[in-house]
Amino acid sequence: MLAHPQRIMNQLRKRRVCLFGTSADPPTGIGGHLGIAKYLASMDAFDEVRILPVYSHMFGNKRGKQAPFETRVEMCTLLIKNVPKVTVSEVERICFEKAAAGLNEEQKSKVRVGTADILAMLTTNEPNVEFTWALGADTFLDLASGKWRRTDEVFELVGHRMVVFKRLFEGTDLGKGKINDGKKYEQDHDKLLRESAEKWSKLDEDGNPTIRIVSIPSLTDASSSTVRKTSDEIKLQELLTDDVLSFVKEKKMYSFSDSNISNEE
């Protein structure tokens, strides 16, 4: 019996995986990280979406100030437990430990593992996977302007395939007109984003740009920093999923920590 042509094509093509790196301290709900993960998973372009919690921050002033890596991995796992196609990867830890193997503690403190290092390891270990990098507009503009280490390599390692989610303006101080020329700022930002994407994009086999700029309808101004600063449970219920909020409270994290509670008394 002859195999169905579409089945043969599916077997021949590379597996398509979208990578979404984030500090996840903590991962936010549908208005943030969860909304992004669900949107990426809904795209027919991907067989899998991997969330990559940051292991050791590239910026020294942020190192050691995050919740433990294992804790953030656990929160991400809770976040996406019912979302098909989405997984949580510890590849940043694995990459760091590989780079730091055989070093003493002082030497390890100086190890810097960037996106290019992670992508190089992934493409080597999984040659039959076609990777795409997902990131926010401001982060993409930093990358496109050369502010990242090994910018050219990052683009090359993912074949210039990226999904860039537009910055939210509506509902923010800019969108509400609390900042002078907010509308012009938004227009200039979008123009710069389009120009940067055009500069770095290639054409895929179907003739479409490899860098896609998308608007995610569920996004709000939800942020991890807001979560870390408040113990208002009504606000937190808007910002986090029930599972992540319960975890944060159980582990006495952020504003629920004993030190914060003592300071408030």
Short mmCIF file of C-alpha atoms in Angstrom, two decimals:
data_model
loop_
_atom_site.label_atom_id
_atom_site.label_comp_id
_atom_site.label_asym_id
_atom_site.label_seq_id
_atom_site.Cartn_x
_atom_site.Cartn_y
_atom_site.Cartn_z
CA MET A 1 0.00 0.00 0.00
CA LEU A 2 1.42 3.39 -1.04
CA ALA A 3 1.95 6.03 1.64
CA HIS A 4 -0.15 9.17 1.43
CA PRO A 5 1.87 12.00 -0.25
CA GLN A 6 1.15 14.44 2.62
CA ARG A 7 2.37 11.88 5.16
CA ILE A 8 5.60 11.49 3.21
CA MET A 9 6.09 15.27 3.11
CA ASN A 10 5.54 15.50 6.87
CA GLN A 11 8.16 12.81 7.44
CA LEU A 12 10.69 14.54 5.19
CA ARG A 13 10.41 18.08 6.52
CA LYS A 14 12.21 19.20 9.63
CA ARG A 15 10.37 19.50 12.92
CA ARG A 16 9.53 23.17 13.53
CA VAL A 17 10.12 24.49 17.03
CA CYS A 18 9.57 28.02 18.34
CA LEU A 19 11.76 29.15 21.24
CA PHE A 20 10.56 31.76 23.74
CA GLY A 21 13.14 32.86 26.31
CA THR A 22 12.02 34.68 29.43
CA SER A 23 13.08 35.35 33.02
CA ALA A 24 9.66 34.09 34.18
CA ASP A 25 10.04 35.71 37.59
CA PRO A 26 7.18 34.92 37.82
CA PRO A 27 5.49 33.90 34.54
CA THR A 28 2.34 35.94 34.04
CA GLY A 29 -1.09 34.76 32.89
CA ILE A 30 -3.18 35.29 29.78
CA GLY A 31 -2.24 38.98 29.63
CA GLY A 32 1.45 38.08 29.44
CA HIS A 33 3.53 34.91 29.18
CA LEU A 34 0.60 32.49 28.96
CA GLY A 35 -1.07 34.59 26.26
CA ILE A 36 2.15 34.61 24.23
CA ALA A 37 2.65 30.84 24.63
CA LYS A 38 -0.94 30.13 23.56
CA TYR A 39 -0.67 32.42 20.56
CA LEU A 40 2.56 30.80 19.37
CA ALA A 41 1.07 27.32 19.89
CA SER A 42 -1.95 28.31 17.79
CA MET A 43 0.27 29.09 14.80
CA ASP A 44 0.29 26.29 12.22
CA ALA A 45 3.95 27.11 11.56
CA PHE A 46 5.12 25.25 14.69
CA ASP A 47 5.04 21.66 15.90
CA GLU A 48 6.23 22.69 19.37
CA VAL A 49 6.75 25.82 21.44
CA ARG A 50 9.47 25.73 24.08
CA ILE A 51 9.64 28.17 26.97
CA LEU A 52 13.25 28.78 28.00
CA PRO A 53 13.56 30.25 31.51
CA VAL A 54 16.76 32.27 31.93
CA TYR A 55 19.33 30.38 33.99
CA SER A 56 22.02 32.97 34.70
CA HIS A 57 21.29 36.52 33.60
CA MET A 58 23.72 38.09 31.11
CA PHE A 59 23.71 41.32 33.12
CA GLY A 60 25.77 40.97 36.29
CA ASN A 61 23.62 43.43 38.25
CA LYS A 62 20.61 41.10 37.81
CA ARG A 63 22.39 37.90 38.72
CA GLY A 64 21.32 36.31 41.98
CA LYS A 65 18.31 38.61 42.28
CA GLN A 66 15.88 36.27 40.57
CA ALA A 67 13.94 33.45 42.15
CA PRO A 68 15.89 30.16 41.92
CA PHE A 69 15.98 28.63 38.46
CA GLU A 70 14.26 25.42 39.58
CA THR A 71 11.43 27.47 41.11
CA ARG A 72 10.89 29.44 37.90
CA VAL A 73 10.92 26.23 35.85
CA GLU A 74 8.26 24.79 38.17
CA MET A 75 6.10 27.91 37.79
CA CYS A 76 6.41 27.76 33.98
CA THR A 77 5.40 24.10 34.07
CA LEU A 78 2.31 24.98 36.10
CA LEU A 79 1.55 27.84 33.71
CA ILE A 80 1.40 25.73 30.54
CA LYS A 81 0.25 22.38 31.92
CA ASN A 82 -2.98 22.46 29.88
CA VAL A 83 -1.59 24.08 26.72
CA PRO A 84 -0.97 21.62 23.86
CA LYS A 85 2.35 21.83 22.00
CA VAL A 86 4.02 23.94 24.70
CA THR A 87 6.89 22.59 26.82
CA VAL A 88 9.43 24.02 29.28
CA SER A 89 13.12 23.56 28.50
CA GLU A 90 16.12 23.72 30.84
CA VAL A 91 18.51 24.20 27.93
CA GLU A 92 19.97 27.41 29.40
CA ARG A 93 21.05 25.52 32.53
CA ILE A 94 22.51 22.70 30.46
CA CYS A 95 24.40 25.17 28.25
CA PHE A 96 25.76 27.07 31.25
CA GLU A 97 26.87 23.92 33.07
CA LYS A 98 28.63 22.72 29.92
CA ALA A 99 30.49 26.04 29.61
CA ALA A 100 31.37 26.05 33.33
CA ALA A 101 32.50 22.41 33.57
CA GLY A 102 35.83 22.07 35.39
CA LEU A 103 35.88 25.70 36.59
CA ASN A 104 36.12 26.85 40.18
CA GLU A 105 33.42 29.04 41.72
CA GLU A 106 35.23 32.30 40.96
CA GLN A 107 35.68 31.31 37.32
CA LYS A 108 32.06 30.17 37.07
CA SER A 109 30.89 33.60 38.24
CA LYS A 110 32.48 35.09 35.13
CA VAL A 111 30.88 32.68 32.65
CA ARG A 112 28.47 34.39 30.25
CA VAL A 113 26.12 32.24 28.19
CA GLY A 114 24.18 34.15 25.57
CA THR A 115 21.48 33.38 23.03
CA ALA A 116 24.03 32.51 20.33
CA ASP A 117 25.61 29.88 22.64
CA ILE A 118 22.22 28.32 23.35
CA LEU A 119 21.19 28.28 19.69
CA ALA A 120 24.55 26.82 18.66
CA MET A 121 24.09 23.94 21.10
CA LEU A 122 20.49 23.33 20.06
CA THR A 123 21.22 23.32 16.32
CA THR A 124 24.15 20.95 16.89
CA ASN A 125 22.18 18.57 19.11
CA GLU A 126 19.00 18.68 16.99
CA PRO A 127 20.04 18.99 13.32
CA ASN A 128 16.60 17.86 12.12
CA VAL A 129 14.81 20.73 13.85
CA GLU A 130 14.09 24.13 12.31
CA PHE A 131 14.18 26.69 15.11
CA THR A 132 12.42 30.05 15.28
CA TRP A 133 13.09 32.65 17.99
CA ALA A 134 10.16 34.55 19.55
CA LEU A 135 10.71 37.87 21.29
CA GLY A 136 9.13 41.21 22.11
CA ALA A 137 9.47 44.27 19.90
CA ASP A 138 11.84 46.21 22.18
CA THR A 139 14.09 43.17 22.62
CA PHE A 140 14.11 42.61 18.85
CA LEU A 141 15.11 46.24 18.25
CA ASP A 142 18.02 45.83 20.68
CA LEU A 143 19.11 42.71 18.81
CA ALA A 144 18.67 44.29 15.37
CA SER A 145 20.69 47.35 16.39
CA GLY A 146 23.65 45.22 17.49
CA LYS A 147 23.28 45.58 21.26
CA TRP A 148 23.41 41.80 21.75
CA ARG A 149 26.56 39.70 21.71
CA ARG A 150 27.09 37.98 18.35
CA THR A 151 24.02 39.54 16.72
CA ASP A 152 24.77 38.16 13.25
CA GLU A 153 25.17 34.63 14.62
CA VAL A 154 21.83 34.76 16.41
CA PHE A 155 20.04 35.59 13.15
CA GLU A 156 22.03 33.00 11.18
CA LEU A 157 21.51 30.17 13.68
CA VAL A 158 17.72 30.44 13.35
CA GLY A 159 17.85 31.09 9.60
CA HIS A 160 16.57 34.64 10.30
CA ARG A 161 13.27 33.08 11.46
CA MET A 162 11.68 35.16 14.20
CA VAL A 163 8.27 36.01 15.58
CA VAL A 164 8.18 39.52 17.03
CA PHE A 165 5.19 40.52 19.13
CA LYS A 166 4.33 44.19 18.96
CA ARG A 167 4.56 46.37 22.02
CA LEU A 168 1.30 47.18 23.76
CA PHE A 169 0.45 50.89 23.76
CA GLU A 170 -3.29 50.89 24.41
CA GLY A 171 -4.01 51.11 28.12
CA THR A 172 -0.48 52.24 29.01
CA ASP A 173 0.58 55.77 29.95
CA LEU A 174 1.62 56.29 26.33
CA GLY A 175 -1.70 55.03 25.01
CA LYS A 176 -3.69 57.11 27.49
CA GLY A 177 -1.89 60.29 26.44
CA LYS A 178 -0.18 60.77 29.80
CA ILE A 179 3.12 61.15 27.97
CA ASN A 180 3.58 63.97 25.46
CA ASP A 181 3.38 62.92 21.80
CA GLY A 182 2.43 59.36 22.78
CA LYS A 183 0.78 58.71 19.41
CA LYS A 184 3.85 59.94 17.51
CA TYR A 185 6.08 57.77 19.71
CA GLU A 186 3.94 54.74 18.87
CA GLN A 187 4.08 55.52 15.13
CA ASP A 188 7.85 56.04 15.21
CA HIS A 189 8.29 52.81 17.18
CA ASP A 190 6.22 50.81 14.69
CA LYS A 191 8.08 52.36 11.75
CA LEU A 192 11.46 51.47 13.25
CA LEU A 193 10.21 47.95 13.96
CA ARG A 194 9.08 47.43 10.36
CA GLU A 195 12.33 48.81 8.95
CA SER A 196 14.46 46.63 11.24
CA ALA A 197 12.45 43.51 10.35
CA GLU A 198 12.81 44.26 6.63
CA LYS A 199 16.57 44.75 7.04
CA TRP A 200 17.18 41.40 8.72
CA SER A 201 14.46 39.27 7.14
CA LYS A 202 15.02 36.72 4.37
CA LEU A 203 12.43 34.99 2.19
CA ASP A 204 11.35 31.47 3.05
CA GLU A 205 10.68 28.72 0.50
CA ASP A 206 7.21 30.13 -0.11
CA GLY A 207 8.51 33.65 -0.68
CA ASN A 208 7.33 35.00 2.68
CA PRO A 209 9.48 37.10 5.07
CA THR A 210 11.18 34.98 7.73
CA ILE A 211 10.59 37.65 10.38
CA ARG A 212 6.94 38.04 11.31
CA ILE A 213 5.57 40.93 13.35
CA VAL A 214 2.40 39.92 15.18
CA SER A 215 -0.14 41.54 17.48
CA ILE A 216 -1.32 39.28 20.30
CA PRO A 217 -4.92 40.22 21.21
CA SER A 218 -4.75 38.91 24.79
CA LEU A 219 -1.73 41.01 25.82
CA THR A 220 -2.20 43.63 28.52
CA ASP A 221 0.30 45.63 30.57
CA ALA A 222 0.76 42.58 32.84
CA SER A 223 4.35 42.37 34.03
CA SER A 224 6.40 40.20 36.35
CA SER A 225 7.74 43.30 38.11
CA THR A 226 4.19 44.35 39.04
CA VAL A 227 3.54 40.90 40.48
CA ARG A 228 6.70 41.03 42.58
CA LYS A 229 5.68 44.36 44.14
CA THR A 230 2.08 43.66 45.17
CA SER A 231 0.27 41.42 47.61
CA ASP A 232 -3.16 42.59 46.40
CA GLU A 233 -4.81 39.26 45.64
CA ILE A 234 -7.47 40.78 43.40
CA LYS A 235 -4.72 42.31 41.26
CA LEU A 236 -2.69 39.10 41.36
CA GLN A 237 -5.67 37.06 40.20
CA GLU A 238 -5.69 39.23 37.08
CA LEU A 239 -1.95 38.88 36.52
CA LEU A 240 -1.33 35.20 37.33
CA THR A 241 -3.01 31.87 36.74
CA ASP A 242 -4.60 30.22 39.79
CA ASP A 243 -1.90 27.55 39.90
CA VAL A 244 0.99 30.01 39.79
CA LEU A 245 -0.61 32.31 42.37
CA SER A 246 -1.19 29.38 44.73
CA PHE A 247 2.44 28.33 44.25
CA VAL A 248 3.71 31.86 44.98
CA LYS A 249 1.67 32.05 48.17
CA GLU A 250 2.61 28.53 49.30
CA LYS A 251 6.33 29.24 48.80
CA LYS A 252 6.00 32.70 50.38
CA MET A 253 7.55 34.43 47.41
CA TYR A 254 7.80 38.11 46.52
CA SER A 255 5.36 40.21 48.60
CA PHE A 256 4.27 37.10 50.49
CA SER A 257 7.73 36.47 51.90
CA ASP A 258 8.11 36.62 55.67
CA SER A 259 10.44 39.62 55.43
CA ASN A 260 7.91 41.63 53.42
CA ILE A 261 5.07 40.72 55.77
CA SER A 262 7.19 41.77 58.77
CA ASN A 263 8.00 45.11 57.14
CA GLU A 264 4.32 45.80 56.57
CA GLU A 265 3.37 45.11 60.20
#
